[in-house]
XYZ file of C-alpha atoms in Angstrom:
280
model
C 14.545 -8.737 3.301
C 16.479 -12.050 3.757
C 16.107 -14.804 1.170
C 13.577 -16.677 3.389
C 11.646 -13.800 3.874
C 11.576 -12.829 0.510
C 10.218 -16.555 -0.707
C 7.804 -16.925 1.743
C 6.195 -13.668 0.497
C 6.729 -14.479 -3.012
C 4.826 -17.461 -1.925
C 2.052 -15.767 -0.026
C 1.278 -13.585 -2.877
C 1.412 -16.093 -5.614
C -1.568 -17.808 -3.110
C -3.534 -14.508 -2.814
C -3.532 -14.000 -6.468
C -4.582 -17.258 -7.292
C -7.363 -17.482 -5.110
C -9.173 -13.933 -6.795
C -9.542 -15.617 -10.241
C -12.811 -17.277 -10.934
C -12.080 -20.958 -13.075
C -15.087 -19.444 -15.351
C -13.329 -16.160 -16.183
C -10.619 -17.939 -17.661
C -12.550 -20.859 -19.432
C -12.382 -23.434 -17.007
C -15.452 -25.115 -15.112
C -16.112 -23.843 -11.581
C -17.149 -27.182 -10.712
C -18.339 -28.542 -7.516
C -15.562 -29.929 -5.325
C -13.165 -26.769 -5.201
C -12.319 -26.572 -1.616
C -10.455 -23.229 -1.834
C -11.465 -20.016 -3.640
C -10.146 -19.145 -7.392
C -7.971 -21.622 -9.126
C -6.058 -24.376 -8.659
C -2.351 -24.965 -8.833
C -2.055 -27.168 -11.719
C -4.615 -24.724 -13.541
C -1.734 -21.767 -13.152
C 0.792 -24.001 -14.605
C -1.574 -25.005 -17.394
C -2.530 -21.681 -18.069
C 1.177 -20.602 -18.013
C 2.893 -23.505 -19.631
C 4.951 -24.561 -17.316
C 5.077 -27.942 -15.179
C 2.769 -28.419 -12.496
C 5.812 -29.297 -10.146
C 7.786 -26.104 -11.369
C 4.702 -24.006 -10.377
C 4.106 -25.719 -7.057
C 7.757 -25.508 -5.974
C 7.778 -21.745 -6.824
C 4.289 -20.991 -4.822
C 5.915 -23.398 -2.295
C 8.734 -20.785 -1.961
C 11.389 -23.183 -2.817
C 14.505 -21.283 -3.864
C 14.505 -22.328 -7.671
C 15.998 -20.967 -10.794
C 13.209 -18.568 -12.317
C 13.823 -16.589 -15.599
C 11.776 -13.306 -16.653
C 9.801 -15.591 -19.947
C 8.663 -17.907 -17.549
C 7.456 -15.005 -14.737
C 5.865 -13.335 -17.656
C 3.689 -16.369 -18.226
C 2.815 -16.771 -14.823
C 1.984 -13.133 -14.869
C -0.050 -13.637 -17.846
C -2.014 -16.601 -16.096
C -2.460 -14.870 -13.147
C -3.752 -11.589 -14.847
C -1.528 -9.247 -12.786
C -1.345 -5.412 -13.367
C 1.853 -3.719 -14.293
C 2.540 -2.785 -10.692
C 1.764 -6.521 -9.444
C 3.961 -8.130 -12.507
C 6.636 -5.678 -11.050
C 6.270 -6.536 -7.211
C 6.495 -10.471 -8.566
C 9.591 -9.938 -10.724
C 11.211 -8.319 -7.498
C 10.360 -10.755 -5.263
C 10.950 -13.861 -7.357
C 14.659 -11.931 -9.166
C 15.537 -9.890 -6.593
C 15.194 -6.895 -8.528
C 15.180 -3.912 -6.195
C 17.039 -1.431 -7.338
C 16.727 1.573 -4.622
C 19.583 2.741 -2.375
C 18.973 1.980 1.484
C 17.901 4.794 4.035
C 19.389 5.586 7.240
C 16.980 4.738 10.148
C 17.602 8.598 11.284
C 17.102 10.060 7.853
C 14.097 12.357 7.311
C 13.535 13.682 4.002
C 13.420 17.311 3.445
C 10.794 18.979 1.492
C 12.202 21.604 -1.189
C 10.628 25.307 -0.814
C 8.743 24.815 -3.943
C 7.292 21.583 -2.626
C 6.190 23.546 0.353
C 5.070 26.384 -1.893
C 2.639 23.710 -3.923
C 1.319 22.363 -0.379
C 0.365 26.031 0.519
C -1.582 26.468 -2.370
C -3.552 23.215 -2.558
C -5.642 25.343 0.084
C -8.904 23.280 -0.843
C -7.211 19.905 -1.281
C -5.652 17.880 2.002
C -2.531 16.587 0.988
C 0.320 14.401 2.977
C 3.640 14.375 1.828
C 5.464 10.685 2.853
C 8.608 8.750 2.143
C 9.251 5.419 0.295
C 8.142 3.841 4.048
C 5.245 5.898 4.346
C 6.328 8.104 7.169
C 4.539 11.599 6.837
C 7.498 14.249 6.418
C 5.041 17.263 5.211
C 1.468 18.457 5.003
C -1.099 21.231 4.258
C -3.261 23.252 6.607
C -5.879 21.706 5.121
C -4.826 17.950 6.020
C -4.267 19.453 9.233
C -8.212 20.331 9.647
C -9.407 17.181 8.292
C -6.741 14.680 9.667
C -5.014 16.049 12.711
C -1.795 18.011 13.282
C 0.645 15.445 12.463
C 3.298 17.483 14.314
C 1.746 15.990 17.388
C 3.086 12.796 16.587
C 7.260 12.271 16.846
C 8.880 11.562 13.535
C 9.914 7.890 13.979
C 6.182 7.152 14.729
C 4.778 9.327 11.971
C 4.122 6.358 9.747
C 1.054 6.390 7.585
C 0.111 2.737 8.361
C 1.237 2.555 11.526
C -1.427 6.025 12.436
C -4.265 4.068 10.689
C -3.899 1.367 12.799
C -3.297 2.933 16.363
C -4.925 6.218 16.315
C -8.696 6.088 16.682
C -9.902 9.071 15.313
C -8.867 7.714 11.803
C -10.638 4.562 12.543
C -13.818 6.770 13.427
C -13.212 9.182 10.463
C -13.405 6.491 7.157
C -16.939 5.409 6.711
C -14.976 1.906 5.476
C -11.844 2.328 7.322
C -10.709 -1.194 5.090
C -11.103 0.211 2.019
C -9.132 3.361 3.119
C -6.065 1.468 4.084
C -6.320 -0.714 1.258
C -4.867 2.224 -0.791
C -1.818 2.749 1.558
C -1.402 -0.826 1.999
C -1.338 -1.703 -1.680
C 1.337 1.771 -2.096
C 3.354 -0.047 0.590
C 3.139 -3.130 -0.982
C 4.641 -1.493 -4.172
C 7.904 -0.033 -2.406
C 8.150 -3.460 -0.430
C 8.966 -4.701 -3.643
C 11.166 -2.166 -5.227
C 12.927 -2.285 -2.100
C 13.650 -5.945 -1.589
C 17.147 -5.158 0.319
C 16.093 -3.025 2.919
C 15.320 -5.461 6.039
C 13.096 -2.370 7.377
C 10.336 -3.207 6.044
C 9.936 -6.528 7.104
C 10.746 -5.506 10.637
C 7.845 -2.912 10.524
C 5.523 -5.944 8.843
C 6.327 -8.306 11.895
C 5.640 -5.474 14.650
C 2.321 -4.666 12.914
C 1.384 -8.306 12.661
C 2.395 -8.717 16.576
C 0.513 -5.454 17.566
C -2.347 -5.555 15.684
C -4.285 -8.885 14.838
C -6.305 -7.437 11.854
C -3.285 -6.548 10.130
C -2.441 -9.873 8.730
C -5.492 -10.602 6.699
C -5.817 -6.897 5.395
C -2.090 -7.169 3.816
C -2.501 -10.574 2.065
C -5.817 -8.925 0.662
C -4.102 -5.589 -0.134
C -3.450 -4.870 -3.703
C -0.304 -3.959 -5.356
C -0.333 -0.328 -6.992
C 2.202 2.654 -6.940
C -1.022 4.944 -7.535
C -4.269 4.033 -6.499
C -6.966 6.504 -7.227
C -10.103 5.674 -4.576
C -13.061 7.539 -3.636
C -13.554 7.806 -0.244
C -16.052 9.169 2.302
C -15.396 10.512 5.700
C -17.393 11.297 8.922
C -16.003 14.279 10.448
C -16.453 14.849 13.596
C -17.284 18.867 13.258
C -18.038 18.766 9.568
C -19.942 15.730 8.938
C -19.962 13.680 5.598
C -17.264 14.486 3.355
C -16.113 12.859 -0.082
C -12.694 13.155 -1.257
C -11.154 11.519 -4.040
C -7.571 10.404 -3.059
C -4.840 10.726 -5.819
C -0.931 9.820 -5.292
C 1.867 11.471 -7.183
C 5.414 10.491 -7.138
C 7.724 13.630 -6.313
C 10.896 13.355 -9.026
C 13.983 13.859 -7.418
C 16.727 12.400 -5.495
C 14.457 11.236 -2.600
C 11.185 9.273 -3.177
C 8.430 11.190 -2.247
C 4.858 10.776 -2.884
C 2.050 13.575 -2.512
C -1.391 12.023 -1.488
C -4.176 14.534 -2.597
C -7.592 14.966 -1.205
C -9.468 16.443 -3.920
C -12.960 17.314 -2.592
C -15.717 15.506 -4.737
C -17.318 18.421 -6.904
C -20.674 16.806 -6.734
C -20.327 17.214 -2.994
C -20.324 19.941 -0.688
C -17.294 18.973 0.936
C -14.996 21.970 -0.230
C -17.460 24.023 1.004
C -17.382 22.483 4.610
C -13.755 22.326 4.390
C -13.166 26.344 3.903
C -15.396 26.446 7.161
C -13.213 24.683 9.310
C -10.460 26.470 7.923
C -11.693 29.629 8.352
C -12.964 29.088 11.621
C -9.568 28.715 13.239
C -8.442 32.211 11.861
């Protein structure tokens, strides 16, 4: 990410977070003359104990001197979560720490992780890398989603697939809610690896190809491990409900397990087993 792009993303992030805060939630009057949702710039500055001019420059994406202590105050004023704070610091202080990936590099899954995938028979599981390229999946995932082997690795990106494959859009009852979890994870990686220019190229491509992407990106959270309840309308099994849990795999390569656990209050697991057994 070059310096201009980094500052633009910092500006957009601060504006989006400011817009989410209700004035009354921080002890301010909602008033009747507010033209935009959320707090005003000067109100954030007041809450953070910084000058209105300095915060305005920060939000405008100007290349100004920023200290961790002042960012702490801004993060508190904006009520940021731990992951959102990390994202703010990464953009404002260029604190990304990860090594770059080669374009052609495809992370390898260890035999132990392959065994875990196989054992999760009733939990559709997808393994992805730091760019959300899908590098592994189990049989349950192939039945609920698709056989990802049909998609070349260079196109097998979870964000790309969600925007390009109609079957995924038909599968999720609330597609925007479904994709929000993956965008939250992608944002967390984006901040962690600010020096990897692949992210900006990918985001620009998505903006150009998919008109709805930008608004969803601006509204997305930042979370390294969002937990959400997702309802699917499967073409063969009907209604299926899963709890999505994302786990980071420790090791030399940044891998993530996205595990869809059937809701115990539903008949999802029985339906999943029927799908799997029907193919045997």
